[in-house]
mmCIF file of C-alpha atoms and ligand atoms in Angstrom:
data_model
loop_
_atom_site.group_PDB
_atom_site.id
_atom_site.type_symbol
_atom_site.label_atom_id
_atom_site.label_comp_id
_atom_site.label_asym_id
_atom_site.label_seq_id
_atom_site.Cartn_x
_atom_site.Cartn_y
_atom_site.Cartn_z
ATOM 1 C CA MET J 5 48.630 77.462 44.718
ATOM 2 C CA GLU J 6 48.526 75.989 41.220
ATOM 3 C CA ILE J 7 47.762 72.308 40.612
ATOM 4 C CA ILE J 8 49.536 70.884 37.567
ATOM 5 C CA PRO J 9 48.682 67.302 36.571
ATOM 6 C CA LEU J 10 51.797 65.189 35.932
ATOM 7 C CA GLY J 11 51.017 61.519 35.416
ATOM 8 C CA PRO J 12 48.680 59.285 33.404
ATOM 9 C CA GLY J 13 45.447 60.140 35.251
ATOM 10 C CA PHE J 14 47.004 60.745 38.672
ATOM 11 C CA ALA J 15 49.864 62.706 40.316
ATOM 12 C CA ALA J 16 50.076 66.495 40.346
ATOM 13 C CA GLU J 17 52.538 69.203 41.200
ATOM 14 C CA LEU J 18 51.453 71.802 43.738
ATOM 15 C CA ARG J 19 53.167 74.960 42.593
ATOM 16 C CA GLY J 20 53.687 78.102 44.626
ATOM 17 C CA VAL J 21 53.418 76.548 48.065
ATOM 18 C CA GLN J 22 55.873 75.874 50.888
ATOM 19 C CA MET J 23 55.321 73.270 53.614
ATOM 20 C CA ALA J 24 55.378 75.866 56.398
ATOM 21 C CA GLU J 25 52.648 77.905 54.676
ATOM 22 C CA VAL J 26 50.378 74.869 54.586
ATOM 23 C CA VAL J 27 50.939 74.328 58.310
ATOM 24 C CA ALA J 28 50.154 77.964 59.082
ATOM 25 C CA GLN J 29 47.049 78.308 56.884
ATOM 26 C CA PRO J 30 44.180 75.876 57.547
ATOM 27 C CA ALA J 31 42.377 76.869 54.329
ATOM 28 C CA LEU J 32 45.519 76.121 52.331
ATOM 29 C CA TYR J 33 45.811 72.746 54.065
ATOM 30 C CA GLN J 34 42.211 72.003 53.053
ATOM 31 C CA ALA J 35 43.110 72.721 49.420
ATOM 32 C CA VAL J 36 46.224 70.519 49.648
ATOM 33 C CA ARG J 37 44.197 67.788 51.310
ATOM 34 C CA ALA J 38 41.593 67.939 48.549
ATOM 35 C CA ALA J 39 44.371 67.667 45.946
ATOM 36 C CA PHE J 40 45.778 64.655 47.835
ATOM 37 C CA GLU J 41 42.397 62.910 47.821
ATOM 38 C CA GLU J 42 42.003 63.615 44.112
ATOM 39 C CA HIS J 43 45.505 63.127 42.625
ATOM 40 C CA SER J 44 47.039 60.558 45.032
ATOM 41 C CA VAL J 45 50.618 61.798 44.445
ATOM 42 C CA LEU J 46 51.595 65.396 45.228
ATOM 43 C CA VAL J 47 54.928 66.834 44.116
ATOM 44 C CA LEU J 48 56.294 69.901 45.902
ATOM 45 C CA ARG J 49 59.362 71.453 44.286
ATOM 46 C CA ASP J 50 61.849 74.053 45.476
ATOM 47 C CA GLN J 51 61.000 73.502 49.104
ATOM 48 C CA ARG J 52 62.825 75.389 51.844
ATOM 49 C CA TYR J 53 62.176 73.476 55.023
ATOM 50 C CA THR J 54 63.587 71.953 58.160
ATOM 51 C CA ASP J 55 62.940 68.449 59.512
ATOM 52 C CA GLN J 56 60.418 70.102 61.815
ATOM 53 C CA ASP J 57 58.560 71.631 58.850
ATOM 54 C CA GLN J 58 58.321 68.203 57.248
ATOM 55 C CA VAL J 59 56.940 66.742 60.485
ATOM 56 C CA ALA J 60 54.467 69.608 60.953
ATOM 57 C CA PHE J 61 53.275 69.393 57.331
ATOM 58 C CA SER J 62 52.818 65.633 57.608
ATOM 59 C CA ALA J 63 51.025 65.913 60.950
ATOM 60 C CA CYS J 64 48.301 68.033 59.307
ATOM 61 C CA PHE J 65 47.172 64.823 57.574
ATOM 62 C CA GLY J 66 46.883 62.671 60.692
ATOM 63 C CA PRO J 67 48.838 60.821 63.369
ATOM 64 C CA LEU J 68 52.480 60.206 62.512
ATOM 65 C CA GLU J 69 54.027 56.773 62.544
ATOM 66 C CA ARG J 70 57.061 56.010 64.580
ATOM 67 C CA THR J 71 59.791 54.291 62.614
ATOM 68 C CA LYS J 72 59.886 50.588 63.205
ATOM 69 C CA VAL J 73 62.402 48.590 65.151
ATOM 70 C CA ALA J 74 65.852 47.949 63.645
ATOM 71 C CA SER J 75 65.563 50.748 61.077
ATOM 72 C CA LEU J 76 67.451 54.015 60.706
ATOM 73 C CA GLY J 77 65.381 56.517 62.644
ATOM 74 C CA GLU J 78 63.843 53.833 64.900
ATOM 75 C CA GLY J 79 61.347 55.302 67.341
ATOM 76 C CA THR J 80 61.346 58.751 65.709
ATOM 77 C CA HIS J 81 58.991 60.226 63.111
ATOM 78 C CA PHE J 82 61.697 59.906 60.438
ATOM 79 C CA SER J 83 62.543 56.934 58.251
ATOM 80 C CA ILE J 84 65.986 57.395 56.788
ATOM 81 C CA LEU J 85 66.619 55.793 53.406
ATOM 82 C CA THR J 86 70.299 56.145 52.704
ATOM 83 C CA ASN J 87 73.464 54.465 51.543
ATOM 84 C CA VAL J 88 75.562 57.050 53.386
ATOM 85 C CA ASP J 89 77.544 55.358 56.190
ATOM 86 C CA LEU J 90 75.921 57.109 59.143
ATOM 87 C CA ALA J 91 77.659 54.764 61.606
ATOM 88 C CA ASN J 92 80.918 56.190 60.295
ATOM 89 C CA GLY J 93 79.889 59.778 60.935
ATOM 90 C CA GLY J 94 78.401 60.076 57.442
ATOM 91 C CA LYS J 95 81.786 59.529 55.800
ATOM 92 C CA GLY J 96 81.659 57.293 52.739
ATOM 93 C CA LEU J 97 79.014 54.813 51.656
ATOM 94 C CA VAL J 98 77.920 51.501 53.129
ATOM 95 C CA PRO J 99 79.311 48.430 51.315
ATOM 96 C CA PRO J 100 77.211 46.594 48.661
ATOM 97 C CA GLY J 101 75.935 43.741 50.881
ATOM 98 C CA HIS J 102 75.012 46.099 53.739
ATOM 99 C CA ARG J 103 71.546 46.017 55.258
ATOM 100 C CA GLU J 104 70.717 49.488 53.940
ATOM 101 C CA THR J 105 71.718 48.434 50.417
ATOM 102 C CA LEU J 106 69.451 45.398 50.640
ATOM 103 C CA THR J 107 66.664 47.541 52.098
ATOM 104 C CA ALA J 108 66.967 49.875 49.116
ATOM 105 C CA ARG J 109 66.594 46.840 46.851
ATOM 106 C CA ALA J 110 63.498 45.733 48.743
ATOM 107 C CA ASN J 111 62.098 49.241 48.196
ATOM 108 C CA GLN J 112 62.568 48.630 44.480
ATOM 109 C CA LEU J 113 59.725 46.086 44.625
ATOM 110 C CA TRP J 114 56.269 47.583 43.994
ATOM 111 C CA HIS J 115 54.776 48.226 47.409
ATOM 112 C CA THR J 116 52.639 50.407 49.594
ATOM 113 C CA ASP J 117 54.146 51.624 52.849
ATOM 114 C CA SER J 118 53.267 49.932 56.125
ATOM 115 C CA SER J 119 50.610 47.528 54.842
ATOM 116 C CA PHE J 120 52.449 45.061 57.105
ATOM 117 C CA LYS J 121 51.841 47.160 60.219
ATOM 118 C CA GLN J 122 49.003 46.838 62.737
ATOM 119 C CA ILE J 123 47.942 50.271 61.521
ATOM 120 C CA PRO J 124 48.702 50.790 57.832
ATOM 121 C CA ALA J 125 49.741 54.132 56.407
ATOM 122 C CA LEU J 126 47.483 56.767 54.911
ATOM 123 C CA ALA J 127 50.331 58.701 53.330
ATOM 124 C CA SER J 128 54.080 59.038 53.075
ATOM 125 C CA MET J 129 56.072 62.221 52.562
ATOM 126 C CA LEU J 130 59.544 61.702 51.125
ATOM 127 C CA SER J 131 62.104 64.478 50.847
ATOM 128 C CA ALA J 132 65.334 64.445 48.882
ATOM 129 C CA ARG J 133 68.417 65.358 50.899
ATOM 130 C CA THR J 134 71.277 63.988 48.769
ATOM 131 C CA LEU J 135 70.760 62.780 45.218
ATOM 132 C CA PRO J 136 72.869 60.767 42.788
ATOM 133 C CA SER J 137 73.771 62.306 39.426
ATOM 134 C CA HIS J 138 71.323 59.977 37.691
ATOM 135 C CA GLY J 139 68.967 57.121 38.572
ATOM 136 C CA GLY J 140 67.355 56.884 42.004
ATOM 137 C CA GLU J 141 63.960 57.982 40.716
ATOM 138 C CA THR J 142 60.769 56.938 42.486
ATOM 139 C CA GLU J 143 58.021 55.415 40.361
ATOM 140 C CA PHE J 144 54.300 55.482 41.144
ATOM 141 C CA ALA J 145 51.230 53.600 39.886
ATOM 142 C CA SER J 146 47.576 54.198 40.750
ATOM 143 C CA THR J 147 45.691 51.217 42.133
ATOM 144 C CA ARG J 148 42.535 53.371 41.975
ATOM 145 C CA LEU J 149 42.896 53.418 38.190
ATOM 146 C CA ALA J 150 43.824 49.719 38.293
ATOM 147 C CA TRP J 151 40.559 49.089 40.125
ATOM 148 C CA ALA J 152 38.591 51.016 37.509
ATOM 149 C CA ARG J 153 40.069 48.763 34.787
ATOM 150 C CA LEU J 154 38.896 45.563 36.506
ATOM 151 C CA ASP J 155 35.676 43.996 35.329
ATOM 152 C CA PRO J 156 32.688 44.022 37.718
ATOM 153 C CA ALA J 157 33.104 40.358 38.664
ATOM 154 C CA GLN J 158 36.729 40.939 39.694
ATOM 155 C CA ARG J 159 35.756 44.022 41.673
ATOM 156 C CA ALA J 160 33.122 42.023 43.522
ATOM 157 C CA GLN J 161 35.664 39.267 44.170
ATOM 158 C CA PHE J 162 38.337 41.554 45.597
ATOM 159 C CA GLU J 163 35.913 43.655 47.587
ATOM 160 C CA GLY J 164 35.064 40.484 49.476
ATOM 161 C CA ALA J 165 38.630 39.159 49.749
ATOM 162 C CA TYR J 166 41.302 39.579 52.409
ATOM 163 C CA ALA J 167 45.037 39.421 51.785
ATOM 164 C CA TRP J 168 47.760 38.801 54.357
ATOM 165 C CA HIS J 169 50.733 41.157 54.454
ATOM 166 C CA ASP J 170 54.082 40.353 56.031
ATOM 167 C CA TYR J 171 57.237 42.465 56.136
ATOM 168 C CA ALA J 172 59.352 39.301 56.210
ATOM 169 C CA HIS J 173 57.758 38.160 52.940
ATOM 170 C CA SER J 174 58.851 41.159 50.876
ATOM 171 C CA ARG J 175 62.274 41.284 52.540
ATOM 172 C CA GLY J 176 62.683 37.545 51.928
ATOM 173 C CA LYS J 177 62.432 38.166 48.184
ATOM 174 C CA ILE J 178 65.741 40.065 48.463
ATOM 175 C CA ASP J 179 67.538 38.145 51.208
ATOM 176 C CA PRO J 180 66.143 35.565 53.644
ATOM 177 C CA SER J 181 68.026 37.156 56.564
ATOM 178 C CA LEU J 182 67.014 40.761 55.832
ATOM 179 C CA ALA J 183 64.030 40.681 58.189
ATOM 180 C CA THR J 184 65.600 39.835 61.557
ATOM 181 C CA SER J 185 63.832 37.773 64.209
ATOM 182 C CA VAL J 186 63.364 40.972 66.241
ATOM 183 C CA GLU J 187 61.522 42.519 63.295
ATOM 184 C CA GLN J 188 59.500 39.396 62.639
ATOM 185 C CA THR J 189 58.361 39.311 66.265
ATOM 186 C CA ALA J 190 57.471 43.007 66.188
ATOM 187 C CA LEU J 191 55.688 42.717 62.833
ATOM 188 C CA PRO J 192 53.496 39.601 62.680
ATOM 189 C CA PRO J 193 51.423 39.142 59.489
ATOM 190 C CA VAL J 194 48.272 41.242 59.210
ATOM 191 C CA ARG J 195 45.362 41.049 56.798
ATOM 192 C CA TRP J 196 43.369 43.682 54.989
ATOM 193 C CA ARG J 197 40.572 43.791 52.500
ATOM 194 C CA MET J 198 41.942 43.834 48.942
ATOM 195 C CA ALA J 199 39.960 46.987 48.207
ATOM 196 C CA TRP J 200 40.230 50.326 49.987
ATOM 197 C CA ARG J 201 37.316 52.726 49.580
ATOM 198 C CA ASN J 202 38.178 56.360 50.119
ATOM 199 C CA PRO J 203 35.394 57.889 52.237
ATOM 200 C CA ALA J 204 36.181 61.400 50.934
ATOM 201 C CA ASN J 205 35.128 60.576 47.376
ATOM 202 C CA GLY J 206 33.795 57.007 47.379
ATOM 203 C CA LYS J 207 36.555 55.884 45.005
ATOM 204 C CA THR J 208 37.924 52.400 45.554
ATOM 205 C CA ALA J 209 41.495 51.251 45.015
ATOM 206 C CA LEU J 210 43.011 47.800 44.854
ATOM 207 C CA TYR J 211 45.012 47.212 48.032
ATOM 208 C CA VAL J 212 47.881 44.818 47.284
ATOM 209 C CA ALA J 213 51.670 45.089 47.580
ATOM 210 C CA SER J 214 54.997 43.265 47.647
ATOM 211 C CA HIS J 215 54.257 42.510 51.302
ATOM 212 C CA ALA J 216 51.111 40.489 50.451
ATOM 213 C CA PHE J 217 51.708 36.738 50.540
ATOM 214 C CA ALA J 218 48.340 35.009 50.911
ATOM 215 C CA ILE J 219 44.606 35.446 50.386
ATOM 216 C CA ASP J 220 42.036 33.964 52.762
ATOM 217 C CA GLY J 221 40.382 30.852 51.372
ATOM 218 C CA MET J 222 42.804 30.508 48.472
ATOM 219 C CA ASP J 223 45.665 28.135 47.808
ATOM 220 C CA LYS J 224 48.895 29.977 48.646
ATOM 221 C CA ALA J 225 50.604 29.487 45.278
ATOM 222 C CA ALA J 226 47.453 30.524 43.417
ATOM 223 C CA ALA J 227 47.104 33.574 45.666
ATOM 224 C CA GLN J 228 50.697 34.619 45.071
ATOM 225 C CA ALA J 229 50.257 34.189 41.321
ATOM 226 C CA LEU J 230 47.096 36.309 41.441
ATOM 227 C CA LEU J 231 48.779 39.022 43.526
ATOM 228 C CA ALA J 232 51.707 39.114 41.088
ATOM 229 C CA ARG J 233 49.315 39.429 38.115
ATOM 230 C CA LEU J 234 47.357 42.225 39.778
ATOM 231 C CA ILE J 235 50.517 44.166 40.619
ATOM 232 C CA GLU J 236 51.884 43.659 37.125
ATOM 233 C CA ALA J 237 48.661 44.882 35.521
ATOM 234 C CA ALA J 238 48.597 47.933 37.806
ATOM 235 C CA THR J 239 52.180 48.949 37.080
ATOM 236 C CA LYS J 240 52.632 48.662 33.327
ATOM 237 C CA PRO J 241 55.185 51.310 32.282
ATOM 238 C CA GLU J 242 52.654 53.415 30.380
ATOM 239 C CA LEU J 243 50.529 53.622 33.552
ATOM 240 C CA THR J 244 53.224 54.970 35.862
ATOM 241 C CA TYR J 245 54.542 58.365 36.878
ATOM 242 C CA LEU J 246 58.330 58.373 37.244
ATOM 243 C CA HIS J 247 59.521 61.074 39.592
ATOM 244 C CA ARG J 248 62.982 62.372 38.730
ATOM 245 C CA TRP J 249 64.185 63.990 41.926
ATOM 246 C CA ARG J 250 65.658 67.473 42.066
ATOM 247 C CA PRO J 251 67.169 69.114 45.144
ATOM 248 C CA GLY J 252 64.370 70.708 47.173
ATOM 249 C CA ASP J 253 61.761 68.151 46.114
ATOM 250 C CA ALA J 254 59.309 66.533 48.488
ATOM 251 C CA VAL J 255 56.676 64.060 47.303
ATOM 252 C CA MET J 256 53.623 62.862 49.192
ATOM 253 C CA TRP J 257 51.598 59.838 48.164
ATOM 254 C CA ASP J 258 48.406 58.102 49.209
ATOM 255 C CA ASN J 259 49.297 54.590 50.346
ATOM 256 C CA ARG J 260 45.643 53.553 50.016
ATOM 257 C CA ALA J 261 45.639 54.114 46.262
ATOM 258 C CA ILE J 262 49.268 54.074 45.098
ATOM 259 C CA LEU J 263 51.992 51.511 44.575
ATOM 260 C CA HIS J 264 55.515 52.874 44.475
ATOM 261 C CA ARG J 265 59.048 51.644 44.045
ATOM 262 C CA GLY J 266 62.529 53.095 44.117
ATOM 263 C CA ARG J 267 64.753 52.832 41.069
ATOM 264 C CA PRO J 268 68.432 51.881 41.134
ATOM 265 C CA TRP J 269 71.290 54.359 41.001
ATOM 266 C CA PRO J 270 75.072 53.986 40.708
ATOM 267 C CA ASP J 271 76.515 52.084 43.703
ATOM 268 C CA ASP J 272 79.319 54.578 44.178
ATOM 269 C CA GLN J 273 77.029 57.595 44.592
ATOM 270 C CA PRO J 274 75.250 58.765 47.736
ATOM 271 C CA ARG J 275 71.473 58.981 47.971
ATOM 272 C CA HIS J 276 69.873 60.150 51.195
ATOM 273 C CA MET J 277 66.108 60.541 51.617
ATOM 274 C CA VAL J 278 63.963 61.256 54.663
ATOM 275 C CA ARG J 279 60.406 60.020 55.004
ATOM 276 C CA THR J 280 57.608 60.870 57.371
ATOM 277 C CA THR J 281 54.594 58.567 57.392
ATOM 278 C CA ILE J 282 51.009 59.236 58.425
ATOM 279 C CA SER J 283 48.907 56.433 59.892
ATOM 280 C CA ALA J 284 45.458 55.719 58.481
ATOM 281 C CA THR J 285 42.407 56.257 60.676
ATOM 282 C CA ASP J 286 38.787 55.166 60.302
ATOM 283 C CA ALA J 287 38.101 58.603 58.815
ATOM 284 C CA ASP J 288 40.460 57.566 55.987
ATOM 285 C CA GLY J 289 38.601 54.308 55.435
ATOM 286 C CA LEU J 290 40.679 52.055 57.683
ATOM 287 C CA ASP J 291 37.411 50.616 59.033
ATOM 288 C CA PHE J 292 36.619 49.503 55.473
ATOM 289 C CA VAL J 293 39.815 47.445 54.999
ATOM 290 C CA ARG J 294 39.905 45.996 58.502
ATOM 291 C CA PRO J 295 38.502 42.447 58.713
ATOM 292 C CA ALA J 296 35.217 42.326 60.591
ATOM 293 C CA VAL J 297 36.285 39.293 62.622
ATOM 294 C CA ALA J 298 39.686 39.148 64.296
ATOM 295 C CA ALA J 299 42.112 36.706 62.703
ATOM 296 C CA ALA J 300 42.398 33.338 64.461
HETATM 297 C C1 OGA W 438 59.775 54.984 50.577
HETATM 298 C C2 OGA W 438 60.280 54.309 49.367
HETATM 299 C C3 OGA W 438 61.661 54.586 47.425
HETATM 300 C C4 OGA W 438 62.736 55.512 47.025
HETATM 301 O O1 OGA W 438 60.310 56.037 50.933
HETATM 302 O O2 OGA W 438 58.810 54.494 51.161
HETATM 303 O O3 OGA W 438 59.846 53.235 49.056
HETATM 304 O O4 OGA W 438 62.776 55.885 45.843
HETATM 305 N N1 OGA W 438 61.201 54.979 48.677
HETATM 306 O O5 OGA W 438 63.557 55.854 47.891
HETATM 307 MN MN1 MN W 439 58.103 52.774 50.374
#
């Protein structure tokens, strides 16, 4: 396996490796895991795999999430991100105002996966199944590098601060009815420390996202302005890695240390992606971000 750096200080391609080989060879998994801890975004090209290979590869990293209520793939290990009209047997595309179209737009806000869940995500693994002729890239920014650029007073501030995350908040930025009442009931707001220390290497990352809507002890408008400034500073174009998808690509990222967003593509072209998501555990530093005292 060759490791080829791709982005501005993070992201790397793992060359010469197939998902199934990683599953079969514990020493190879250890090398992939080390690359994940170090580079935060791993690109695997020219993959030959089944859904089961993607699940097995992902499961090496930890417990798999089940896809949340009212989403394509609900209850399974797969999140389906698509504008293909699956309800119509996969014939044609969903119309512009469709829930999946709005969901794709919400994914175009800078975010980290599952920060709104009771157990946030360690990592996501996204595979390309059908791609548009252009557009539809996925863009990544390192909040570990963003953390390193903060001054010591800011680091001390955010290490002691807790932000609230709510799925309905990020969805509401696109359409107030996008998060249904069923989803809102299933996904009440949660709060996490604004800094996530990686126990494997001691490196800290800023933990904020489109889902964050409030900070404990801070006026709500001021908190939202601060969150927006932090996300903007972390995601300046020269700081990002833009992944241009090719057939056979799969990309894994570290949700503790990465913000990502989808990019638009032509409305009349299909794009179909399949994600598996790995839950964080205390071994991944979840105990560090979890508030010491339960929320009132
Ligand atoms: C995701 C996501 C963006 C994209 O899979 O979590 O945000 O480019 N995807 O599809
Ligand atoms: Mn996402």
